[in-house]
PDB file of N, CA and C in Angstrom:
ATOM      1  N   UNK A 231     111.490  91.550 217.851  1.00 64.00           N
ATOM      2  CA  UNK A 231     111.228  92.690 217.005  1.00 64.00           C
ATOM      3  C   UNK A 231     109.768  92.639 216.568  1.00 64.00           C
ATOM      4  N   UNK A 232     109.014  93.944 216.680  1.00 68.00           N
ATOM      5  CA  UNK A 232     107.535  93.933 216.044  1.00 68.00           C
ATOM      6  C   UNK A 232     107.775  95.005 214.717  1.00 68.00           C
ATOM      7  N   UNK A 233     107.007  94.716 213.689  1.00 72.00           N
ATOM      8  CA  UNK A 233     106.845  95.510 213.098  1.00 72.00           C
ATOM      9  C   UNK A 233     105.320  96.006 212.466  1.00 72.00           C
ATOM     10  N   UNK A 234     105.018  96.815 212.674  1.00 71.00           N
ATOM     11  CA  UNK A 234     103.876  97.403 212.112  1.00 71.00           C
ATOM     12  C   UNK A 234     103.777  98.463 211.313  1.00 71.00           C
ATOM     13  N   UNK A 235     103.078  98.007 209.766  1.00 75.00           N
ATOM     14  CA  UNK A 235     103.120  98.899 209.049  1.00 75.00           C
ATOM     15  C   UNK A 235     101.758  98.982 208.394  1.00 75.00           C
ATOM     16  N   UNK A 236     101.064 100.627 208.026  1.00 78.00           N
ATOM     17  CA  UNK A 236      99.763 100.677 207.548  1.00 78.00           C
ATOM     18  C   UNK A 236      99.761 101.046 206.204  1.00 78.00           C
ATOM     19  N   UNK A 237      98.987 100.051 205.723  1.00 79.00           N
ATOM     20  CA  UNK A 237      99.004 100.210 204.629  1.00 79.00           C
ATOM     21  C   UNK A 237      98.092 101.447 203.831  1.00 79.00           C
ATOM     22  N   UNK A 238      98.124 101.949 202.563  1.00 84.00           N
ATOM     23  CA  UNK A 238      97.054 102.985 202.139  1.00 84.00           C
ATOM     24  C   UNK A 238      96.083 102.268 201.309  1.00 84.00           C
ATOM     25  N   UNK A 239      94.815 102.593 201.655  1.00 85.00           N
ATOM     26  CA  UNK A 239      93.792 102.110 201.015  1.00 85.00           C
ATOM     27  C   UNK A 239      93.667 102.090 199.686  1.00 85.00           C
ATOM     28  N   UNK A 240      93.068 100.631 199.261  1.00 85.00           N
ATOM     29  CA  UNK A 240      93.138 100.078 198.131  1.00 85.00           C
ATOM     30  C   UNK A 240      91.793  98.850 197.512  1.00 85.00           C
ATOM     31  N   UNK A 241      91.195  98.684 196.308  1.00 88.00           N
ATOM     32  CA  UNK A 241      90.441  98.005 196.766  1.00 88.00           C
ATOM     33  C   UNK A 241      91.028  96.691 196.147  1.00 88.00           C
ATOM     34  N   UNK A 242      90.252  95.700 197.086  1.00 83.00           N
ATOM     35  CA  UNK A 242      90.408  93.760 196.516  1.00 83.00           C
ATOM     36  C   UNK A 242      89.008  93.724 196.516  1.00 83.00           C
ATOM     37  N   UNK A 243      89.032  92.613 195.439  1.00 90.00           N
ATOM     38  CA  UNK A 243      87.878  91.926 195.102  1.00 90.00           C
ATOM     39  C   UNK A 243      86.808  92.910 195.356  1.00 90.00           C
ATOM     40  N   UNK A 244      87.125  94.334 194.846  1.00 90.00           N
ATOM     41  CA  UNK A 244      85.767  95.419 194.877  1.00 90.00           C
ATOM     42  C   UNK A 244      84.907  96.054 196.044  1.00 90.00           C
ATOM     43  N   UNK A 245      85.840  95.840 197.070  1.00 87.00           N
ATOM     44  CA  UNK A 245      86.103  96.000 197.903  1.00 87.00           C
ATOM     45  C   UNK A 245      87.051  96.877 198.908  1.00 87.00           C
ATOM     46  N   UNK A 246      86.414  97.981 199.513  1.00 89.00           N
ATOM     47  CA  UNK A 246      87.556  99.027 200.209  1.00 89.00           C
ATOM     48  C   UNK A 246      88.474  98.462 201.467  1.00 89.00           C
ATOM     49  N   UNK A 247      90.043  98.298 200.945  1.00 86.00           N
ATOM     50  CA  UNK A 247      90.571  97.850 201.969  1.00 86.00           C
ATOM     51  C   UNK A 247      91.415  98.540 202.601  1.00 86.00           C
ATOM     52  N   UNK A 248      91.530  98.822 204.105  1.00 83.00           N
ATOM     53  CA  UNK A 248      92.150  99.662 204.622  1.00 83.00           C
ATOM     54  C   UNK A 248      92.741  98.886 205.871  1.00 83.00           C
ATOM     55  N   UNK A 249      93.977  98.217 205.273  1.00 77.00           N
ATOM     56  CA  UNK A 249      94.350  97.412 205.798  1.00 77.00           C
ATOM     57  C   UNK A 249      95.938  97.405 206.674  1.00 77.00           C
ATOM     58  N   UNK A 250      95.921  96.822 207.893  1.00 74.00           N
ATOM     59  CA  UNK A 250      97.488  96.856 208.482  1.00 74.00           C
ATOM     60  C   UNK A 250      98.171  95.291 208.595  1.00 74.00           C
ATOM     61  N   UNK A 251      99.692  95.395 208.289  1.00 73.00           N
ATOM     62  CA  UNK A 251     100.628  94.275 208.132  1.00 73.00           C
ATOM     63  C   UNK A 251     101.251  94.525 209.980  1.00 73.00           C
ATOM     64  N   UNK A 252     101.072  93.442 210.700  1.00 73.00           N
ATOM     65  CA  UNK A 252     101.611  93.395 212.220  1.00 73.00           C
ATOM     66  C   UNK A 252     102.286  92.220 211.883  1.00 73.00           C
ATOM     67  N   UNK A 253     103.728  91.933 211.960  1.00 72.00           N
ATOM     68  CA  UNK A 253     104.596  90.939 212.060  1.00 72.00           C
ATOM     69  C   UNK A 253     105.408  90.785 213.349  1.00 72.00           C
ATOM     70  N   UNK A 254     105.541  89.773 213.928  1.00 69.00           N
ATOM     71  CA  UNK A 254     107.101  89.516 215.122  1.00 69.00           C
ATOM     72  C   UNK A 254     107.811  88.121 214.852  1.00 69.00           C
ATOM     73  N   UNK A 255     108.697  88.499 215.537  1.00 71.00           N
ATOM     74  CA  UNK A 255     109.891  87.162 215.504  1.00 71.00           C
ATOM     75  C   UNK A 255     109.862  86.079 216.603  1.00 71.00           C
ATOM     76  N   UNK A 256     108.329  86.453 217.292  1.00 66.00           N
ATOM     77  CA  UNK A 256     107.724  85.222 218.259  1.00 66.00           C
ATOM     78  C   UNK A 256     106.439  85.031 217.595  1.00 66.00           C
ATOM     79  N   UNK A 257     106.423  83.671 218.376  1.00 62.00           N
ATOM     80  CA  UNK A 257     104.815  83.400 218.027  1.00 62.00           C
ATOM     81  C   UNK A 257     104.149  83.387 218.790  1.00 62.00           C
ATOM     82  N   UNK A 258     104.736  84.211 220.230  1.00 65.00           N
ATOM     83  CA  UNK A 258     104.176  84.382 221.438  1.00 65.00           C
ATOM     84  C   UNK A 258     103.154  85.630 221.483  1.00 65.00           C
ATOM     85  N   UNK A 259     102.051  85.966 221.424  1.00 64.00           N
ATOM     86  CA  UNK A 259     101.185  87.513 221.045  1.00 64.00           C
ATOM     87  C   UNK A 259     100.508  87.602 221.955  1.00 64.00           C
ATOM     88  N   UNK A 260     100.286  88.748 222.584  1.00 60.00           N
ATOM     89  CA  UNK A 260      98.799  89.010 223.311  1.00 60.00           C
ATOM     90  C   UNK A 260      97.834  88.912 223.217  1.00 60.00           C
ATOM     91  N   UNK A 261      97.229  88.580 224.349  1.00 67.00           N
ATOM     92  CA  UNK A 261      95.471  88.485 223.810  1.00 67.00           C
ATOM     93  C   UNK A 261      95.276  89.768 224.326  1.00 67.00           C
ATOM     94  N   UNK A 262      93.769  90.381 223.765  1.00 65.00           N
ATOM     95  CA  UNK A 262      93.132  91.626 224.179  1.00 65.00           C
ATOM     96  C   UNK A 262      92.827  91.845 225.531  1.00 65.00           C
ATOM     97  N   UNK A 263      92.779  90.674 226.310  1.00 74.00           N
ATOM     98  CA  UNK A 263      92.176  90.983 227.607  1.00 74.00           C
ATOM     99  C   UNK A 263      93.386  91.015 228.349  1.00 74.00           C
ATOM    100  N   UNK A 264      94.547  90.712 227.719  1.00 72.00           N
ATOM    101  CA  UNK A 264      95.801  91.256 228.564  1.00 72.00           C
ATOM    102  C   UNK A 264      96.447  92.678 228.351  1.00 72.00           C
ATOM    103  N   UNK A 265      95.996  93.373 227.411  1.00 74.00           N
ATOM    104  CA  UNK A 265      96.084  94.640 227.116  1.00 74.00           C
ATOM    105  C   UNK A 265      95.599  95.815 227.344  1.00 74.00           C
ATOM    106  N   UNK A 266      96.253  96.949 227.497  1.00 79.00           N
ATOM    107  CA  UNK A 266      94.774  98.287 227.447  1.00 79.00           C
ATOM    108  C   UNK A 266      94.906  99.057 225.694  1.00 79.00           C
ATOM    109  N   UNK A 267      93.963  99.300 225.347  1.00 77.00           N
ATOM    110  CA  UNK A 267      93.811  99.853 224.252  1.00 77.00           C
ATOM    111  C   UNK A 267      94.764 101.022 224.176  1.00 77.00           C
ATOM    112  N   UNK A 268      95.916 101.245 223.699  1.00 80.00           N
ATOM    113  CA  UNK A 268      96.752 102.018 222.762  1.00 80.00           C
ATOM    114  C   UNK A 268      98.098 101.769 223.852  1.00 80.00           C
ATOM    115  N   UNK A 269      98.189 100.675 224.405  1.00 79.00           N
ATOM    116  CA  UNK A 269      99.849 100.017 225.121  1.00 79.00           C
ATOM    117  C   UNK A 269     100.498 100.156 224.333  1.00 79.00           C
ATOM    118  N   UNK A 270     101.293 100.588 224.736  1.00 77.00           N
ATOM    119  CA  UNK A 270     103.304 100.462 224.008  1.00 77.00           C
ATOM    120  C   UNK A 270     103.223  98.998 224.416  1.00 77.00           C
ATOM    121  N   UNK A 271     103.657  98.279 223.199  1.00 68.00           N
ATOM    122  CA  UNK A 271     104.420  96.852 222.909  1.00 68.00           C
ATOM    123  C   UNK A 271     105.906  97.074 222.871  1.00 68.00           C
ATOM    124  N   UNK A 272     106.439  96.738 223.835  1.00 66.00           N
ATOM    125  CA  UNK A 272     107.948  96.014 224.135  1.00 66.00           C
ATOM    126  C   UNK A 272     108.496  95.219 224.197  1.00 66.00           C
TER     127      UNK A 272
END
């Protein structure tokens, strides 16, 4: 299972954060050079 969720911007430490939570139930992940920019993850 992946889950990805975006968060709405907020600031830390005074600072604009516009930040995303990516979690899975492996610790197995892709690297970038095995990917194309905007792949469906299955």
């Amino acid at each position: 299972m992946v889950v990805l969720f975006n968060l709405p911007p907020t600031k830390l430490f005074g600072v604009k954060s516009e930040g995303m939570v990516f979690a899975s139930d492996s610790a197995a992940l892709l690297s970038p050079d095995e990917c194309e920019i905007g792949e469906k993850i299955s």
